mmCIF file of C-alpha atoms in Angstrom:
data_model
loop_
_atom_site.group_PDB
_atom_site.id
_atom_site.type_symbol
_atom_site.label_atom_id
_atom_site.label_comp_id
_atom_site.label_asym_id
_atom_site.label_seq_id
_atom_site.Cartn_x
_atom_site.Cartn_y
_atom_site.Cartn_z
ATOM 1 C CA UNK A 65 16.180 1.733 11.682
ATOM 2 C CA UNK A 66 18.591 -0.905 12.797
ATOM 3 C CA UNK A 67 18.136 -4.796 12.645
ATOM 4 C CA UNK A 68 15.989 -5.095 9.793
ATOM 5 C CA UNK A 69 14.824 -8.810 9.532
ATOM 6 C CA UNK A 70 15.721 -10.312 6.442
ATOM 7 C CA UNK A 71 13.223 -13.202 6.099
ATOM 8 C CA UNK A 72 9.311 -11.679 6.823
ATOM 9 C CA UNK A 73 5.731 -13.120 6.625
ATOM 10 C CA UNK A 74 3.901 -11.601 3.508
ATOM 11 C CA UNK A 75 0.460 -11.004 3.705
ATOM 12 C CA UNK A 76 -0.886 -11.002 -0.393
ATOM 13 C CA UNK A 77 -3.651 -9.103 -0.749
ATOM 14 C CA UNK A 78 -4.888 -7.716 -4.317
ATOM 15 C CA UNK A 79 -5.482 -4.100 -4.879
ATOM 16 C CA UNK A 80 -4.446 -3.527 -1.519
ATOM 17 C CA UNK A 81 -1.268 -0.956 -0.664
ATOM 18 C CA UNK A 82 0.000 0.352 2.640
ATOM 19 C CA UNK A 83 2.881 3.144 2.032
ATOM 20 C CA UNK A 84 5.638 3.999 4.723
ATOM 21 C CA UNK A 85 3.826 6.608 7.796
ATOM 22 C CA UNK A 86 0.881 5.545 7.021
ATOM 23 C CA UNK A 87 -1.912 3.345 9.073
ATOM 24 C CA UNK A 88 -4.466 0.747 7.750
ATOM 25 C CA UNK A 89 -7.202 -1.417 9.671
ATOM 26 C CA UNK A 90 -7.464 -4.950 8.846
ATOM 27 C CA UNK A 91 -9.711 -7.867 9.447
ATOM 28 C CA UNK A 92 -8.033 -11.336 9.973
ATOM 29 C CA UNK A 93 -9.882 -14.259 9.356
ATOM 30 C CA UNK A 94 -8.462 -17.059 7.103
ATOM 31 C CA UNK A 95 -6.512 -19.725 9.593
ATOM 32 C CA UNK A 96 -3.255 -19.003 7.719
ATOM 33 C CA UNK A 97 -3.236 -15.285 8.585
ATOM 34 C CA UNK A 98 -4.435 -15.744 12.175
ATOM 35 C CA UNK A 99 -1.081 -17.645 12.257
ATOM 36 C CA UNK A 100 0.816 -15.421 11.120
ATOM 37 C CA UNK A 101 -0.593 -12.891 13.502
ATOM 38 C CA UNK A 102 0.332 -15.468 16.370
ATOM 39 C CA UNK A 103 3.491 -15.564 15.463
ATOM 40 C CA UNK A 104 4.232 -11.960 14.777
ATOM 41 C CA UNK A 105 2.856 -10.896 17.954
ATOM 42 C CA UNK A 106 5.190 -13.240 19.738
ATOM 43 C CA UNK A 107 8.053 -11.586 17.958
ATOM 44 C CA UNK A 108 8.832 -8.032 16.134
ATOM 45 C CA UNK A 109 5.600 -7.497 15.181
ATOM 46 C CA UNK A 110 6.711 -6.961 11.349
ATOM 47 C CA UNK A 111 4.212 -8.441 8.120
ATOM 48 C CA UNK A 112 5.254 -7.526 4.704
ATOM 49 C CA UNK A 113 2.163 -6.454 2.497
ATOM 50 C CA UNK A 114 2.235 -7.485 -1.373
ATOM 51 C CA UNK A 115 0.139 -7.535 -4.154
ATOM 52 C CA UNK A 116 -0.468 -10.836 -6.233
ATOM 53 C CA UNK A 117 -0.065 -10.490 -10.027
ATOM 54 C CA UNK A 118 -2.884 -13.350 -10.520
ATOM 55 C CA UNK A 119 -5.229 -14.592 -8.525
ATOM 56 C CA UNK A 120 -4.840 -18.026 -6.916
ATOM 57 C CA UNK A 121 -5.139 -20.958 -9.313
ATOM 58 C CA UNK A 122 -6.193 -25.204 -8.625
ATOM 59 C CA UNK A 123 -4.861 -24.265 -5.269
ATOM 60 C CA UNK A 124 -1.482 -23.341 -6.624
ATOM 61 C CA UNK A 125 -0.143 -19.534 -4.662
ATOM 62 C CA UNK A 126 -0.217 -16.801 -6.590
ATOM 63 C CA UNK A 127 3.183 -15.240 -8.340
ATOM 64 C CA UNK A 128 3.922 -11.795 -6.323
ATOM 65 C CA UNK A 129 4.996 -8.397 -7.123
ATOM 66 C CA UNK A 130 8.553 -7.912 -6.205
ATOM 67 C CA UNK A 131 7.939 -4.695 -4.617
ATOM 68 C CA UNK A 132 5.792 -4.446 -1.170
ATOM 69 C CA UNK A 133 5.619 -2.836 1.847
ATOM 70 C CA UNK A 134 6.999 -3.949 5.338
ATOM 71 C CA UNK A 135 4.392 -3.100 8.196
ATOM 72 C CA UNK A 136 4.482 -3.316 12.057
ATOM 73 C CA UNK A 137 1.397 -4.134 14.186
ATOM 74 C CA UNK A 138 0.486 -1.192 16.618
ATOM 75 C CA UNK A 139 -2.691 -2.521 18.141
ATOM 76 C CA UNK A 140 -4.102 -5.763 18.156
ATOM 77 C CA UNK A 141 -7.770 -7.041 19.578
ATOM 78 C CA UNK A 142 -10.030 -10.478 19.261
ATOM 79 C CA UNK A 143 -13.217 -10.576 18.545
ATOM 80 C CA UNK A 144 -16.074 -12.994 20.613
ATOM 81 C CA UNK A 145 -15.800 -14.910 16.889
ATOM 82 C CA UNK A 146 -12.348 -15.467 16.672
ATOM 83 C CA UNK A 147 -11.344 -13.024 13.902
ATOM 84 C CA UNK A 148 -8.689 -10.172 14.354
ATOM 85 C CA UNK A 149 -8.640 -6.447 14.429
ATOM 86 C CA UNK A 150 -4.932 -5.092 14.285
ATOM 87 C CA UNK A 151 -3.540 -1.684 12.655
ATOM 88 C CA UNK A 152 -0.618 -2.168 10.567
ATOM 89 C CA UNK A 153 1.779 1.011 10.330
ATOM 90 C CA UNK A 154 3.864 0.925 7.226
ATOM 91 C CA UNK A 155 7.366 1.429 7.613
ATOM 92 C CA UNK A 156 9.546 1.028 4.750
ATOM 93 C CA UNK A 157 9.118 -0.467 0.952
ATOM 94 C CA UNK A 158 11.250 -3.974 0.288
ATOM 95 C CA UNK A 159 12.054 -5.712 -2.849
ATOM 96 C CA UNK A 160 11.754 -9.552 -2.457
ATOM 97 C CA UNK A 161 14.799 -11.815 -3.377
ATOM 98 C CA UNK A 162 13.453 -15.279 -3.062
ATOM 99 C CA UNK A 163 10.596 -17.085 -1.348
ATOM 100 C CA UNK A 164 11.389 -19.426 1.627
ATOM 101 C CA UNK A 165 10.380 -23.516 1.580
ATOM 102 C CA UNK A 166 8.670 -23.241 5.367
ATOM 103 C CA UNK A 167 6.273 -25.639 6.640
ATOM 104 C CA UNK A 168 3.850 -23.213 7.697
ATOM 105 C CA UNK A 169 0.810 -22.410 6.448
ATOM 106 C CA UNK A 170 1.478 -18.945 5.175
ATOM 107 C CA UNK A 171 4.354 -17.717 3.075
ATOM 108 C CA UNK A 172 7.688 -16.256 3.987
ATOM 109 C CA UNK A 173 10.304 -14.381 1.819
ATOM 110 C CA UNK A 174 13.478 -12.862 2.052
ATOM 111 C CA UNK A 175 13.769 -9.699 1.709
ATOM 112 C CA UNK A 176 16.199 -6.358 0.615
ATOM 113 C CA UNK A 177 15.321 -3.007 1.724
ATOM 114 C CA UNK A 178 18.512 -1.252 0.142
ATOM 115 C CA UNK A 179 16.681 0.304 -2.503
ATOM 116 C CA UNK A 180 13.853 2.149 -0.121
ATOM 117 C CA UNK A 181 16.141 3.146 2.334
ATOM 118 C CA UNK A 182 15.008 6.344 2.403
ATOM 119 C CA UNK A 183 12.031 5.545 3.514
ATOM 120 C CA UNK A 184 12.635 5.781 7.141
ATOM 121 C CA UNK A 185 14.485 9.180 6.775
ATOM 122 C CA UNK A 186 12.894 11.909 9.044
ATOM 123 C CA UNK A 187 13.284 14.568 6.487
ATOM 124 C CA UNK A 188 10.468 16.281 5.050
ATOM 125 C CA UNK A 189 9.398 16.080 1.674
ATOM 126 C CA UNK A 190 10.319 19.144 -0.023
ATOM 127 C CA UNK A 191 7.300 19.418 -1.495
ATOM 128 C CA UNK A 192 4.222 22.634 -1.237
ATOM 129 C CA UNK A 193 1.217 22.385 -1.137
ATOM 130 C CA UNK A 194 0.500 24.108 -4.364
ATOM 131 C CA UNK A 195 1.831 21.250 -6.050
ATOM 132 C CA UNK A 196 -0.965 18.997 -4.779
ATOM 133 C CA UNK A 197 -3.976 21.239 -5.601
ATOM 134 C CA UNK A 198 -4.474 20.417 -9.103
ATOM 135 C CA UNK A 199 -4.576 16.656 -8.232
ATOM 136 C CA UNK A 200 -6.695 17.584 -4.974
ATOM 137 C CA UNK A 201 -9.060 18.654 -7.845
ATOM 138 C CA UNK A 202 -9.155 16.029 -10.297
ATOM 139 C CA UNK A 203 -9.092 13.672 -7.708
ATOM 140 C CA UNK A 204 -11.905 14.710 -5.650
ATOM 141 C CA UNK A 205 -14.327 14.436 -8.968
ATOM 142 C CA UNK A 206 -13.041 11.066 -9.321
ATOM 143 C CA UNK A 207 -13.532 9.746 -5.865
ATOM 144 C CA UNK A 208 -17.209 11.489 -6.134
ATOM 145 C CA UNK A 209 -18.009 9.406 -9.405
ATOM 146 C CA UNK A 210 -16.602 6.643 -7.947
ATOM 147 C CA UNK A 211 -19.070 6.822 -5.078
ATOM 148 C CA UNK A 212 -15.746 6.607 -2.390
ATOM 149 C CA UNK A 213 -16.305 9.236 0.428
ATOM 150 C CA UNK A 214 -13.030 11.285 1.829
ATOM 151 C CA UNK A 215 -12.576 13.373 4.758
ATOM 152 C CA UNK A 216 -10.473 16.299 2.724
ATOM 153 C CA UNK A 217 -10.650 18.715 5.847
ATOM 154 C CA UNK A 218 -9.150 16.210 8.012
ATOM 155 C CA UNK A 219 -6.524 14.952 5.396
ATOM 156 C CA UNK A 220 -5.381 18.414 3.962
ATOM 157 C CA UNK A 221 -4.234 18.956 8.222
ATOM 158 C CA UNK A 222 -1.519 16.293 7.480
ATOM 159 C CA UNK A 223 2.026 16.242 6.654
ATOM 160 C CA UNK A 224 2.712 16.158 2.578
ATOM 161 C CA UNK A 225 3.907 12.843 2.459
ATOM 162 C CA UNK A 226 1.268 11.334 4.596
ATOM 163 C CA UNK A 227 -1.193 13.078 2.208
ATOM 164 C CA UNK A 228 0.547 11.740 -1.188
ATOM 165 C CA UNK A 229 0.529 8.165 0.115
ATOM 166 C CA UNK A 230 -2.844 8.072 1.830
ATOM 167 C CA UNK A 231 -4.409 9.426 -1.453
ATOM 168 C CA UNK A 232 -2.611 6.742 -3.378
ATOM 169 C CA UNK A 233 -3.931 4.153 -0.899
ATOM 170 C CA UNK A 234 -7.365 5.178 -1.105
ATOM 171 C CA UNK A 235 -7.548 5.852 -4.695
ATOM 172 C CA UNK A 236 -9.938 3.772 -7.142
ATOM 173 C CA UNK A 237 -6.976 3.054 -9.155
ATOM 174 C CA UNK A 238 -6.445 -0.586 -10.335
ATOM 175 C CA UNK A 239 -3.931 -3.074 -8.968
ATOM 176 C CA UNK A 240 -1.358 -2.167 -11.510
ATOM 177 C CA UNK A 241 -1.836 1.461 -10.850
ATOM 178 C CA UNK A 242 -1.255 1.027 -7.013
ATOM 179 C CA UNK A 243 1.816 -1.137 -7.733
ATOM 180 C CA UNK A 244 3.175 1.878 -10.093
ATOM 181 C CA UNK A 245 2.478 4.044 -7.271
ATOM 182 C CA UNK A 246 4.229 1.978 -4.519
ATOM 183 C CA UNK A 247 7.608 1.200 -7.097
ATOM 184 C CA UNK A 248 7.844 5.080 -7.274
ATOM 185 C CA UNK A 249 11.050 5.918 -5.717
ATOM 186 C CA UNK A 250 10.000 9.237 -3.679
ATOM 187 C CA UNK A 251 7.069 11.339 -3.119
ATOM 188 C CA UNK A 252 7.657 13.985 -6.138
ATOM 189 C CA UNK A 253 7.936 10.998 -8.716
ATOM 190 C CA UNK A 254 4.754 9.567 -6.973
ATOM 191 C CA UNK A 255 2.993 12.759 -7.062
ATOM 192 C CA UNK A 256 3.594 13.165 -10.619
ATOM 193 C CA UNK A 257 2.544 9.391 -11.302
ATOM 194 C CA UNK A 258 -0.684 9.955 -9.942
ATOM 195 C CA UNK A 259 -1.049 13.230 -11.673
ATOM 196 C CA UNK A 260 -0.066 11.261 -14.872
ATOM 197 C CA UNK A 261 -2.809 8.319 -14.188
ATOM 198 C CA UNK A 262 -5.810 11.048 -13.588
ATOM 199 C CA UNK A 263 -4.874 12.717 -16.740
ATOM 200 C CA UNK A 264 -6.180 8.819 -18.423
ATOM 201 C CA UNK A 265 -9.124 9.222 -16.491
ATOM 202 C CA UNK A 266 -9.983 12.444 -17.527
ATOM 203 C CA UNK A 267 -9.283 11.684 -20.955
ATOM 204 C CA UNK A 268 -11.548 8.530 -20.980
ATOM 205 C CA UNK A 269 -14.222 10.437 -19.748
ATOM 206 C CA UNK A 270 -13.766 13.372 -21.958
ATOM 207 C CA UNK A 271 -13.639 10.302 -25.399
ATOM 208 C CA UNK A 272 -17.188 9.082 -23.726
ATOM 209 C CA UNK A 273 -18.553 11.789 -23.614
ATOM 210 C CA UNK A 274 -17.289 12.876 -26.988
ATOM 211 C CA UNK A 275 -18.655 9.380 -28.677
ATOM 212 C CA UNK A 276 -22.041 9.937 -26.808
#
């Protein structure tokens, strides 16, 4: 991918990922983000999703994550009430350098996607899907406690990668979880985290039940 930008929007939104190939649906609402939908649209398109480490405080902006993920807007619609419905594609992870001073009403950083280069490599993970049944498992029991609802048939059709990083955007994992997930430099260390994170959950449940 040529002519990466090196300034983008961010959008912050907590215990919220999007992961390279993968698709979300958003809502826009606040003023600040239908701006920065305006002026995406009349450009590349490009919004940089990030977690916040705190929530916002006496109107101060919330300290970021370094690591997000750099999205592009493949459909866009209005509703009668003003909001927005776009579909953000992710396509690559960035690291941020240093927020910009800008006079609009949303933030702005600059940006390095060195690291996550890889990212946008066509290659296929070299990964089977053996290695994903075990986590399939103890995944599936904790979406069902959880009360989240997955379409396994439909996701188990896709491509490995898509799979790993749709799981990890789904899962009821918390905020510093989904940021472990997201730093993870490829989809075998990924896998592995999230294999390594159910194994707490198990375990908690296993000491409850134990103490009970």
């Amino acid at each position: 991918m040529k002519n990466l930008p090196k300034i983008i929007p961010v959008f912050p939104l907590s215990n919220f990922i999007i992961f390279p190939k993968t698709a979300v649906p958003l809502n826009i609402f606040e003023p600040r983000y239908i701006d920065m939908i305006d002026d995406a649209m009349k450009s590349n398109k490009f919004i940089g999703m990030v977690q916040p480490k705190t929530p916002a405080n006496y109107g101060k902006s919330p300290e970021l994550y370094k690591i997000g993920c750099m999205g592009k807007i493949t459909s866009f619609s209005e509703t009668n009430d003003g909001r927005y419905l776009i579909e953000l594609k992710g396509l690559l992870r960035f690291e941020i350098i240093d927020e910009i001073n800008t006079t609009k009403k949303y933030r702005e950083c600059e940006v390095d996607f060195t690291t996550f280069k890889d990212d946008i490599d066509e290659k296929k993970a070299e990964l089977k899907f053996q290695d994903l049944e075990i986590i399939f498992k103890d995944l599936k029991s904790l979406f069902e406690r959880k009360g989240f609802v997955i379409n396994w048939k439909a996701l188990e059709k896709q491509s490995l990668d898509e799979i790993i990083n749709a799981l990890a955007m789904a899962s009821p994992f918390t905020l510093e979880e989904k940021q472990v997930l997201l730093e993870s430099k490829n989809l075998d260390i990924r896998k592995n985290k999230i294999a390594e994170i159910l194994k707490t959950y198990t375990h908690d449940i296993y000491e409850n039940r134990t103490l009970q």
